[in-house]
mmCIF file with all atom_site columns, C-alpha atoms in Angstrom:
data_model
loop_
_atom_site.group_PDB
_atom_site.id
_atom_site.type_symbol
_atom_site.label_atom_id
_atom_site.label_alt_id
_atom_site.label_comp_id
_atom_site.label_asym_id
_atom_site.label_entity_id
_atom_site.label_seq_id
_atom_site.pdbx_PDB_ins_code
_atom_site.Cartn_x
_atom_site.Cartn_y
_atom_site.Cartn_z
_atom_site.occupancy
_atom_site.B_iso_or_equiv
_atom_site.pdbx_formal_charge
_atom_site.auth_seq_id
_atom_site.auth_comp_id
_atom_site.auth_asym_id
_atom_site.auth_atom_id
_atom_site.pdbx_PDB_model_num
ATOM 1   C CA . MET A 1 1   ? 144.946 111.826 114.614 1.00 62.00 ? 1   MET A CA 1
ATOM 2   C CA . PRO A 1 2   ? 144.602 111.833 110.841 1.00 84.00 ? 2   PRO A CA 1
ATOM 3   C CA . LYS A 1 3   ? 141.365 112.645 109.088 1.00 89.00 ? 3   LYS A CA 1
ATOM 4   C CA . GLN A 1 4   ? 140.090 109.520 107.326 1.00 87.00 ? 4   GLN A CA 1
ATOM 5   C CA . ARG A 1 5   ? 137.305 109.643 104.728 1.00 90.00 ? 5   ARG A CA 1
ATOM 6   C CA . LEU A 1 6   ? 134.927 106.713 105.094 1.00 86.00 ? 6   LEU A CA 1
ATOM 7   C CA . VAL A 1 7   ? 131.947 107.584 102.902 1.00 89.00 ? 7   VAL A CA 1
ATOM 8   C CA . THR A 1 8   ? 131.233 109.568 99.733  1.00 92.00 ? 8   THR A CA 1
ATOM 9   C CA . GLN A 1 9   ? 127.610 110.129 98.755  1.00 94.00 ? 9   GLN A CA 1
ATOM 10  C CA . PHE A 1 10  ? 126.191 111.965 95.737  1.00 96.00 ? 10  PHE A CA 1
ATOM 11  C CA . GLY A 1 11  ? 122.904 113.740 95.234  1.00 97.00 ? 11  GLY A CA 1
ATOM 12  C CA . MET A 1 12  ? 120.964 115.974 92.878  1.00 98.00 ? 12  MET A CA 1
ATOM 13  C CA . GLY A 1 13  ? 118.386 118.623 93.698  1.00 98.00 ? 13  GLY A CA 1
ATOM 14  C CA . THR A 1 14  ? 116.241 121.026 91.726  1.00 98.00 ? 14  THR A CA 1
ATOM 15  C CA . SER A 1 15  ? 114.358 124.257 92.035  1.00 97.00 ? 15  SER A CA 1
ATOM 16  C CA . ILE A 1 16  ? 111.919 123.924 89.148  1.00 94.00 ? 16  ILE A CA 1
ATOM 17  C CA . ARG A 1 17  ? 109.809 127.060 89.475  1.00 91.00 ? 17  ARG A CA 1
ATOM 18  C CA . SER A 1 18  ? 111.530 129.595 91.731  1.00 93.00 ? 18  SER A CA 1
ATOM 19  C CA . GLY A 1 19  ? 115.110 129.357 90.450  1.00 94.00 ? 19  GLY A CA 1
ATOM 20  C CA . ASN A 1 20  ? 116.324 129.237 94.075  1.00 97.00 ? 20  ASN A CA 1
ATOM 21  C CA . TYR A 1 21  ? 119.927 128.024 94.155  1.00 98.00 ? 21  TYR A CA 1
ATOM 22  C CA . THR A 1 22  ? 119.977 127.497 97.918  1.00 98.00 ? 22  THR A CA 1
ATOM 23  C CA . GLU A 1 23  ? 116.852 125.322 97.843  1.00 98.00 ? 23  GLU A CA 1
ATOM 24  C CA . ALA A 1 24  ? 118.213 123.265 94.944  1.00 98.00 ? 24  ALA A CA 1
ATOM 25  C CA . CYS A 1 25  ? 121.420 122.717 96.947  1.00 98.00 ? 25  CYS A CA 1
ATOM 26  C CA . ALA A 1 26  ? 119.467 121.737 100.077 1.00 98.00 ? 26  ALA A CA 1
ATOM 27  C CA . ARG A 1 27  ? 117.546 119.178 98.036  1.00 98.00 ? 27  ARG A CA 1
ATOM 28  C CA . ALA A 1 28  ? 120.784 117.810 96.571  1.00 98.00 ? 28  ALA A CA 1
ATOM 29  C CA . ILE A 1 29  ? 122.238 117.398 100.067 1.00 96.00 ? 29  ILE A CA 1
ATOM 30  C CA . ARG A 1 30  ? 119.066 115.665 101.293 1.00 96.00 ? 30  ARG A CA 1
ATOM 31  C CA . ASP A 1 31  ? 119.137 113.399 98.237  1.00 96.00 ? 31  ASP A CA 1
ATOM 32  C CA . ALA A 1 32  ? 122.692 112.346 99.092  1.00 94.00 ? 32  ALA A CA 1
ATOM 33  C CA . LEU A 1 33  ? 121.959 111.821 102.791 1.00 90.00 ? 33  LEU A CA 1
ATOM 34  C CA . TRP A 1 34  ? 118.451 110.427 102.969 1.00 86.00 ? 34  TRP A CA 1
ATOM 35  C CA . HIS A 1 35  ? 118.804 107.757 100.311 1.00 73.00 ? 35  HIS A CA 1
ATOM 36  C CA . HIS A 1 36  ? 121.387 105.999 102.446 1.00 69.00 ? 36  HIS A CA 1
ATOM 37  C CA . SER A 1 37  ? 121.252 104.595 105.915 1.00 67.00 ? 37  SER A CA 1
ATOM 38  C CA . LEU A 1 38  ? 124.853 104.412 107.018 1.00 71.00 ? 38  LEU A CA 1
ATOM 39  C CA . ASN A 1 39  ? 125.820 103.791 110.605 1.00 80.00 ? 39  ASN A CA 1
ATOM 40  C CA . VAL A 1 40  ? 129.448 104.768 110.200 1.00 80.00 ? 40  VAL A CA 1
ATOM 41  C CA . ALA A 1 41  ? 129.719 106.534 113.550 1.00 83.00 ? 41  ALA A CA 1
ATOM 42  C CA . ASP A 1 42  ? 128.257 103.539 115.353 1.00 83.00 ? 42  ASP A CA 1
ATOM 43  C CA . ALA A 1 43  ? 130.536 101.109 113.492 1.00 82.00 ? 43  ALA A CA 1
ATOM 44  C CA . PHE A 1 44  ? 133.619 102.913 114.824 1.00 80.00 ? 44  PHE A CA 1
ATOM 45  C CA . ASP A 1 45  ? 132.076 103.774 118.192 1.00 85.00 ? 45  ASP A CA 1
ATOM 46  C CA . PHE A 1 46  ? 132.289 107.526 117.551 1.00 86.00 ? 46  PHE A CA 1
ATOM 47  C CA . PRO A 1 47  ? 129.642 110.039 118.555 1.00 89.00 ? 47  PRO A CA 1
ATOM 48  C CA . LYS A 1 48  ? 127.685 111.307 115.542 1.00 88.00 ? 48  LYS A CA 1
ATOM 49  C CA . GLU A 1 49  ? 128.735 114.844 116.429 1.00 89.00 ? 49  GLU A CA 1
ATOM 50  C CA . ALA A 1 50  ? 132.337 113.845 115.591 1.00 89.00 ? 50  ALA A CA 1
ATOM 51  C CA . MET A 1 51  ? 131.478 113.357 111.916 1.00 90.00 ? 51  MET A CA 1
ATOM 52  C CA . LEU A 1 52  ? 133.510 115.695 109.692 1.00 92.00 ? 52  LEU A CA 1
ATOM 53  C CA . ILE A 1 53  ? 131.279 116.374 106.703 1.00 94.00 ? 53  ILE A CA 1
ATOM 54  C CA . ASP A 1 54  ? 132.813 117.976 103.609 1.00 97.00 ? 54  ASP A CA 1
ATOM 55  C CA . VAL A 1 55  ? 130.220 119.066 101.072 1.00 97.00 ? 55  VAL A CA 1
ATOM 56  C CA . GLU A 1 56  ? 130.900 120.228 97.539  1.00 98.00 ? 56  GLU A CA 1
ATOM 57  C CA . LEU A 1 57  ? 127.966 121.685 95.641  1.00 98.00 ? 57  LEU A CA 1
ATOM 58  C CA . GLY A 1 58  ? 127.801 122.587 91.970  1.00 98.00 ? 58  GLY A CA 1
ATOM 59  C CA . VAL A 1 59  ? 125.411 125.231 90.596  1.00 98.00 ? 59  VAL A CA 1
ATOM 60  C CA . GLN A 1 60  ? 125.684 127.745 87.786  1.00 98.00 ? 60  GLN A CA 1
ATOM 61  C CA . ARG A 1 61  ? 125.571 130.730 90.182  1.00 98.00 ? 61  ARG A CA 1
ATOM 62  C CA . PRO A 1 62  ? 127.551 129.819 93.331  1.00 98.00 ? 62  PRO A CA 1
ATOM 63  C CA . ASP A 1 63  ? 127.324 133.429 94.532  1.00 98.00 ? 63  ASP A CA 1
ATOM 64  C CA . LEU A 1 64  ? 123.549 133.053 95.010  1.00 97.00 ? 64  LEU A CA 1
ATOM 65  C CA . VAL A 1 65  ? 123.813 130.156 97.489  1.00 98.00 ? 65  VAL A CA 1
ATOM 66  C CA . ASP A 1 66  ? 123.285 130.877 101.192 1.00 98.00 ? 66  ASP A CA 1
ATOM 67  C CA . ILE A 1 67  ? 125.842 128.522 102.732 1.00 97.00 ? 67  ILE A CA 1
ATOM 68  C CA . ALA A 1 68  ? 124.803 129.324 106.314 1.00 96.00 ? 68  ALA A CA 1
ATOM 69  C CA . ALA A 1 69  ? 121.240 128.186 105.561 1.00 97.00 ? 69  ALA A CA 1
ATOM 70  C CA . LEU A 1 70  ? 122.516 124.832 104.291 1.00 98.00 ? 70  LEU A CA 1
ATOM 71  C CA . THR A 1 71  ? 124.282 123.836 107.508 1.00 95.00 ? 71  THR A CA 1
ATOM 72  C CA . GLY A 1 72  ? 120.845 123.352 109.081 1.00 93.00 ? 72  GLY A CA 1
ATOM 73  C CA . VAL A 1 73  ? 120.163 120.448 106.719 1.00 94.00 ? 73  VAL A CA 1
ATOM 74  C CA . PHE A 1 74  ? 122.578 118.256 108.679 1.00 92.00 ? 74  PHE A CA 1
ATOM 75  C CA . PRO A 1 75  ? 121.081 116.620 111.789 1.00 88.00 ? 75  PRO A CA 1
ATOM 76  C CA . TYR A 1 76  ? 124.551 116.154 113.324 1.00 89.00 ? 76  TYR A CA 1
ATOM 77  C CA . GLY A 1 77  ? 128.219 116.372 112.479 1.00 91.00 ? 77  GLY A CA 1
ATOM 78  C CA . GLN A 1 78  ? 130.452 119.264 111.500 1.00 93.00 ? 78  GLN A CA 1
ATOM 79  C CA . PRO A 1 79  ? 129.655 120.311 107.922 1.00 96.00 ? 79  PRO A CA 1
ATOM 80  C CA . THR A 1 80  ? 132.027 122.367 105.789 1.00 97.00 ? 80  THR A CA 1
ATOM 81  C CA . ILE A 1 81  ? 130.346 123.527 102.589 1.00 98.00 ? 81  ILE A CA 1
ATOM 82  C CA . THR A 1 82  ? 131.979 124.662 99.349  1.00 98.00 ? 82  THR A CA 1
ATOM 83  C CA . VAL A 1 83  ? 130.013 125.833 96.305  1.00 98.00 ? 83  VAL A CA 1
ATOM 84  C CA . VAL A 1 84  ? 131.541 125.741 92.823  1.00 98.00 ? 84  VAL A CA 1
ATOM 85  C CA . LYS A 1 85  ? 130.302 126.422 89.326  1.00 98.00 ? 85  LYS A CA 1
ATOM 86  C CA . GLY A 1 86  ? 128.474 123.367 88.005  1.00 98.00 ? 86  GLY A CA 1
ATOM 87  C CA . GLY A 1 87  ? 124.963 121.998 87.775  1.00 97.00 ? 87  GLY A CA 1
ATOM 88  C CA . LEU A 1 88  ? 122.548 123.351 85.191  1.00 97.00 ? 88  LEU A CA 1
ATOM 89  C CA . ASP A 1 89  ? 120.269 126.315 84.578  1.00 97.00 ? 89  ASP A CA 1
ATOM 90  C CA . ILE A 1 90  ? 117.459 125.316 82.233  1.00 96.00 ? 90  ILE A CA 1
ATOM 91  C CA . PRO A 1 91  ? 115.353 128.108 80.670  1.00 94.00 ? 91  PRO A CA 1
ATOM 92  C CA . ARG A 1 92  ? 111.629 127.844 81.357  1.00 89.00 ? 92  ARG A CA 1
ATOM 93  C CA . ARG A 1 93  ? 109.358 127.764 78.340  1.00 86.00 ? 93  ARG A CA 1
ATOM 94  C CA . GLU A 1 94  ? 106.108 129.000 79.848  1.00 82.00 ? 94  GLU A CA 1
ATOM 95  C CA . LYS A 1 95  ? 107.451 132.191 81.470  1.00 85.00 ? 95  LYS A CA 1
ATOM 96  C CA . PRO A 1 96  ? 110.740 134.037 82.079  1.00 89.00 ? 96  PRO A CA 1
ATOM 97  C CA . GLY A 1 97  ? 113.216 132.390 84.406  1.00 89.00 ? 97  GLY A CA 1
ATOM 98  C CA . TRP A 1 98  ? 114.985 129.104 84.757  1.00 92.00 ? 98  TRP A CA 1
ATOM 99  C CA . SER A 1 99  ? 114.955 125.813 86.587  1.00 96.00 ? 99  SER A CA 1
ATOM 100 C CA . VAL A 1 100 ? 118.043 125.115 88.694  1.00 98.00 ? 100 VAL A CA 1
ATOM 101 C CA . VAL A 1 101 ? 119.766 121.740 88.956  1.00 98.00 ? 101 VAL A CA 1
ATOM 102 C CA . ALA A 1 102 ? 122.339 121.349 91.748  1.00 98.00 ? 102 ALA A CA 1
ATOM 103 C CA . ASN A 1 103 ? 124.772 118.482 92.309  1.00 98.00 ? 103 ASN A CA 1
ATOM 104 C CA . ALA A 1 104 ? 126.179 117.486 95.689  1.00 98.00 ? 104 ALA A CA 1
ATOM 105 C CA . ALA A 1 105 ? 129.095 115.372 96.865  1.00 97.00 ? 105 ALA A CA 1
ATOM 106 C CA . VAL A 1 106 ? 128.982 114.661 100.602 1.00 96.00 ? 106 VAL A CA 1
ATOM 107 C CA . MET A 1 107 ? 132.103 113.133 102.145 1.00 95.00 ? 107 MET A CA 1
ATOM 108 C CA . VAL A 1 108 ? 132.036 111.847 105.720 1.00 92.00 ? 108 VAL A CA 1
ATOM 109 C CA . SER A 1 109 ? 135.288 111.525 107.658 1.00 92.00 ? 109 SER A CA 1
ATOM 110 C CA . PHE A 1 110 ? 136.489 111.054 111.219 1.00 90.00 ? 110 PHE A CA 1
ATOM 111 C CA . ASP A 1 111 ? 139.719 111.900 112.973 1.00 88.00 ? 111 ASP A CA 1
ATOM 112 C CA . MET A 1 112 ? 141.123 108.479 113.733 1.00 79.00 ? 112 MET A CA 1
ATOM 113 C CA . GLU A 1 113 ? 144.398 106.716 114.238 1.00 64.00 ? 113 GLU A CA 1
ATOM 114 C CA . SER A 1 114 ? 145.625 104.378 111.550 1.00 47.00 ? 114 SER A CA 1
ATOM 115 C CA . THR A 1 115 ? 145.252 100.723 112.505 1.00 45.00 ? 115 THR A CA 1
ATOM 116 C CA . HIS A 1 116 ? 148.074 99.762  110.102 1.00 41.00 ? 116 HIS A CA 1
ATOM 117 C CA . GLU A 1 117 ? 151.136 101.098 111.894 1.00 46.00 ? 117 GLU A CA 1
#
């Protein structure tokens, strides 16, 4: 059965004080997921565990993101996470360091047969 994307959601997350790229990414994922209430699995009568979730995250230092820690953000489904260079690092004025801004694109798909054969 072909993989069919049904939903694309976007989010933004920050780590203002600690400069933690993983936490900024987790917040971006939550922003994308928790601002929407989509019942896509129910609409197609699929179990929620069958959701194929492709996540693309953008931060300035992709190498500092703990991808394994981010899979726990998803309450169900099968997430695949990719981190690329993007987002923003903003220097802090009051002390050394930076604030991290992460962007997320979360795409939800299912394996399904085409109904237009």
